[in-house]
Amino acid sequence: MLPSSIQISGEPLSSAEVRDICRGLRDNAVRLLSLRGCRLCDRDFARICRALAGASSLAQLNLNLGVVSSPGRVKQLAEALRVNRSVQSLFLHGSPLTDAGLALLNPALALHPALVALDLGDCMLGDEAINLICGLLPPDGAKSGDHVAGMLAVAVASSRTLEVLDLEGTGLTNQSAQTLLDMVENYPTALRSLVLTENSISPELQQQICDLLSEGEEEEEAAAGGDSGRLQERERDGELSARQRGGSWICPSDPGSQMVLMTSGLGESLLAETEM
């Protein structure tokens, strides 16, 4: 099953809906989970966090507008993120974390291997929390090319129209290339060309990405050819069927006349005798 998106906004979640979300996470069938402003009980939130811990396909998690509404939920989310290795973007905007909540969450954020985008706006944070956030940033205050590549990979994985991406000379490294390789290998995209020249990326990784993009294009061309063949067969079958249903069957009778049987669109049979 190809990874998909689950996006629900401002709705109460039933236990059945939560069960389906958890099943999708456990089956690695979800790449984007957005529960923005949704209302659910503590037990169901805990179920989602347990499923999140083992999810390997999830790249973006949106719990904006109060979903993480208590210290208990912050702790459960932190425990899930300590185990999870796939989330690249985490949105908690409008959650009442406070400094104490971010202190609980910070160790999981600092050690997460894939996280590159974090939204903590309007989370009731003070000076202590700001110091913790500063500790998550690169020492020189600059965002590396790898950081940007990680966020870009999330966007590309969600796009169904982007075909060419030129990242020539943008300061990327093998870490960026591995992220992009995982994206190309595991997510269905429209991408056909990815330019990575003039970066600190090994030729081997560049070739792997190129090969995967080429394979995807060849598979689509083959599928298109197969679809075309099947379409032609259906058209031929359709023509035969049309001749049988709505065409004319010529039945010789005598040298001076023909009997023509025609079938109307309503399924009625009409007999007509025509003189030669």
XYZ file of C-alpha atoms in Angstrom:
276
model
C 0.000 0.000 0.000
C 1.356 3.429 -0.942
C 1.681 6.002 1.855
C -1.196 8.493 1.906
C -2.395 11.547 3.820
C -4.924 11.834 6.648
C -6.106 15.412 7.183
C -8.932 16.249 9.597
C -9.616 19.734 10.946
C -11.741 20.897 13.870
C -13.723 17.682 14.265
C -14.349 15.377 17.239
C -12.714 11.999 16.564
C -14.610 8.822 17.350
C -12.910 5.700 18.669
C -13.494 4.037 15.286
C -11.722 6.889 13.457
C -8.818 6.717 15.898
C -8.611 2.971 15.357
C -8.346 3.509 11.588
C -5.646 6.168 12.048
C -3.636 3.850 14.296
C -3.971 0.998 11.816
C -2.669 3.240 9.030
C 0.326 4.291 11.132
C 1.162 0.717 12.143
C 0.856 -0.459 8.528
C 3.159 2.379 7.394
C 0.432 3.607 5.073
C 0.454 7.275 6.193
C 3.013 9.910 5.234
C 1.106 12.972 6.494
C -1.137 13.033 9.572
C -2.933 16.287 10.344
C -5.419 16.436 13.236
C -5.537 20.234 13.427
C -7.920 21.389 16.166
C -9.466 17.934 16.569
C -11.004 16.797 19.833
C -10.305 13.345 21.229
C -10.163 11.715 24.645
C -6.902 11.084 26.489
C -7.117 7.346 25.897
C -7.398 7.811 22.127
C -4.531 10.322 22.112
C -2.386 7.736 23.884
C -3.339 5.130 21.252
C -2.216 7.450 18.452
C 1.090 8.141 20.213
C 1.799 4.421 20.600
C 1.133 3.877 16.895
C 3.241 6.928 16.033
C 6.233 5.480 17.842
C 6.575 2.594 15.400
C 5.506 4.406 12.229
C 8.299 4.468 9.650
C 6.492 6.172 6.756
C 5.163 9.250 8.590
C 7.016 12.410 7.475
C 4.724 15.193 8.706
C 2.681 15.418 11.924
C 0.279 18.317 12.539
C -1.272 18.579 16.017
C -1.944 22.329 15.896
C -4.611 24.218 17.848
C -4.750 22.529 21.203
C -4.564 18.828 20.399
C -1.606 18.470 22.798
C -3.637 19.998 25.608
C -2.091 18.710 28.850
C 1.257 17.764 30.441
C 0.206 14.109 30.188
C -0.208 14.393 26.434
C 3.116 16.204 26.100
C 4.795 13.323 27.918
C 3.108 10.718 25.691
C 4.144 12.604 22.541
C 7.718 12.872 23.815
C 7.864 9.135 24.474
C 6.599 8.445 20.936
C 9.163 10.776 19.353
C 12.008 9.114 21.273
C 11.239 5.899 19.364
C 10.041 7.309 16.037
C 12.709 7.820 13.341
C 10.720 9.165 10.404
C 8.965 12.429 11.340
C 10.579 15.371 9.577
C 8.043 18.126 10.316
C 6.176 18.605 13.607
C 3.520 21.296 14.039
C 2.237 22.099 17.544
C 1.088 25.692 16.963
C -1.489 26.869 19.492
C -0.863 24.095 22.022
C -0.575 25.136 25.709
C 2.854 23.579 26.201
C 4.354 26.223 28.537
C 8.007 26.064 29.563
C 7.404 22.899 31.591
C 5.889 21.082 28.625
C 8.721 22.014 26.275
C 11.215 20.839 28.913
C 9.540 17.416 28.744
C 9.562 17.445 24.935
C 13.032 18.891 24.390
C 15.168 15.725 24.833
C 13.120 13.861 22.228
C 13.363 16.810 19.818
C 17.108 17.212 20.314
C 17.856 13.534 19.639
C 15.398 12.927 16.812
C 17.423 11.947 13.719
C 15.061 13.238 11.028
C 13.247 16.286 12.460
C 14.020 19.451 10.477
C 10.882 21.604 10.860
C 9.180 22.563 14.139
C 6.290 24.989 14.737
C 5.877 26.129 18.357
C 4.003 29.385 17.776
C 1.451 30.480 20.414
C 2.466 27.679 22.778
C 2.673 29.906 25.893
C 6.475 29.738 25.999
C 8.692 31.895 28.200
C 12.402 32.594 28.530
C 13.284 29.079 29.688
C 11.605 27.531 26.659
C 13.292 29.998 24.294
C 16.680 28.925 25.650
C 15.789 25.291 24.968
C 14.729 26.148 21.417
C 17.996 27.986 20.824
C 19.804 24.832 21.857
C 18.087 22.976 19.013
C 19.495 25.362 16.389
C 22.912 25.038 14.686
C 25.675 26.715 16.746
C 26.341 29.401 14.131
C 22.657 30.190 13.757
C 22.623 29.164 10.113
C 20.354 26.660 8.483
C 22.382 24.068 6.609
C 21.582 22.842 3.100
C 20.723 19.500 4.691
C 18.125 21.203 6.877
C 16.449 22.769 3.853
C 16.668 19.547 1.847
C 14.802 17.679 4.572
C 11.917 20.162 4.509
C 11.954 20.193 0.714
C 11.718 16.397 0.593
C 8.464 16.551 2.573
C 7.024 19.043 0.088
C 8.151 17.042 -2.948
C 6.743 13.806 -1.488
C 3.345 15.501 -1.205
C 3.391 17.016 -4.708
C 1.673 15.367 -7.665
C 2.807 17.914 -10.285
C 6.502 18.757 -9.703
C 8.614 17.071 -12.400
C 11.985 18.901 -12.335
C 13.954 19.973 -9.221
C 17.301 21.775 -9.671
C 19.462 21.840 -6.496
C 22.806 22.473 -8.182
C 25.432 24.039 -5.867
C 23.144 24.460 -2.842
C 25.482 23.137 -0.140
C 23.983 19.670 0.117
C 25.842 16.650 1.487
C 25.407 12.877 1.457
C 22.932 13.291 4.321
C 20.690 15.373 2.038
C 21.135 12.886 -0.791
C 20.135 9.980 1.446
C 16.969 11.849 2.463
C 16.146 12.529 -1.185
C 16.968 8.928 -2.110
C 14.548 7.652 0.540
C 11.895 10.022 -0.804
C 12.312 8.859 -4.412
C 12.419 5.202 -3.365
C 9.441 5.180 -0.998
C 7.002 7.872 -2.157
C 5.060 8.073 -5.432
C 5.910 11.446 -6.997
C 5.754 13.060 -10.427
C 9.482 13.888 -10.209
C 11.432 13.058 -13.388
C 14.672 15.033 -12.969
C 16.684 15.913 -9.840
C 19.848 17.962 -10.380
C 22.448 17.574 -7.590
C 25.697 18.616 -9.292
C 28.225 20.911 -7.571
C 27.313 19.549 -4.128
C 29.285 17.423 -1.665
C 27.392 14.302 -2.695
C 29.065 11.085 -3.747
C 28.666 10.028 -7.411
C 27.265 6.707 -6.201
C 24.349 8.340 -4.386
C 23.649 10.635 -7.317
C 23.596 7.644 -9.656
C 21.237 5.707 -7.366
C 18.766 8.599 -7.393
C 19.077 8.962 -11.165
C 18.499 5.237 -11.676
C 15.379 5.242 -9.495
C 13.914 8.203 -11.366
C 14.647 6.482 -14.687
C 13.039 3.235 -13.500
C 9.904 5.087 -12.465
C 9.643 6.751 -15.869
C 10.159 3.450 -17.707
C 7.496 1.737 -15.591
C 5.013 4.500 -16.357
C 5.780 4.300 -20.080
C 5.311 0.525 -20.006
C 2.071 0.911 -18.098
C 0.909 3.537 -20.592
C 1.713 1.169 -23.459
C -0.217 -1.620 -21.785
C -3.148 0.688 -21.157
C -3.061 1.741 -24.814
C -3.128 -1.911 -25.951
C -5.983 -2.712 -23.618
C -7.823 0.380 -24.829
C -7.460 -0.732 -28.440
C -8.756 -4.179 -27.534
C -11.715 -2.634 -25.742
C -12.356 -0.407 -28.748
C -12.312 -3.429 -31.086
C -14.596 -5.321 -28.719
C -16.787 -2.267 -28.510
C -17.009 -2.014 -32.297
C -17.993 -5.682 -32.563
C -20.518 -5.254 -29.800
C -21.913 -2.171 -31.465
C -22.262 -4.030 -34.751
C -24.086 -6.815 -32.957
C -26.320 -4.524 -30.945
C -26.879 -1.460 -33.066
C -25.405 -2.244 -36.474
C -27.002 -3.776 -39.543
C -27.049 -7.510 -40.272
C -27.607 -8.120 -44.000
C -29.678 -11.261 -44.626
C -30.032 -12.168 -48.343
C -33.524 -13.265 -49.295
C -34.078 -13.078 -53.044
C -32.084 -11.330 -55.746
C -34.517 -8.459 -55.744
C -34.564 -7.501 -52.084
C -32.675 -7.493 -48.781
C -33.968 -7.914 -45.251
C -32.233 -5.598 -42.803
C -32.479 -6.162 -39.011
C -31.661 -3.038 -36.996
C -31.613 -2.635 -33.216
C -32.595 0.732 -31.806
C -31.040 2.339 -28.727
C -33.985 1.196 -26.655
C -33.470 -2.443 -27.536
C -36.407 -2.689 -29.970
C -36.016 -4.714 -33.178
C -37.168 -3.145 -36.381
C -37.660 -5.016 -39.643
C -37.430 -3.161 -42.901
C -37.626 -4.442 -46.424
C -35.766 -2.492 -49.056
C -35.888 -2.914 -52.790
C -32.654 -3.289 -54.687
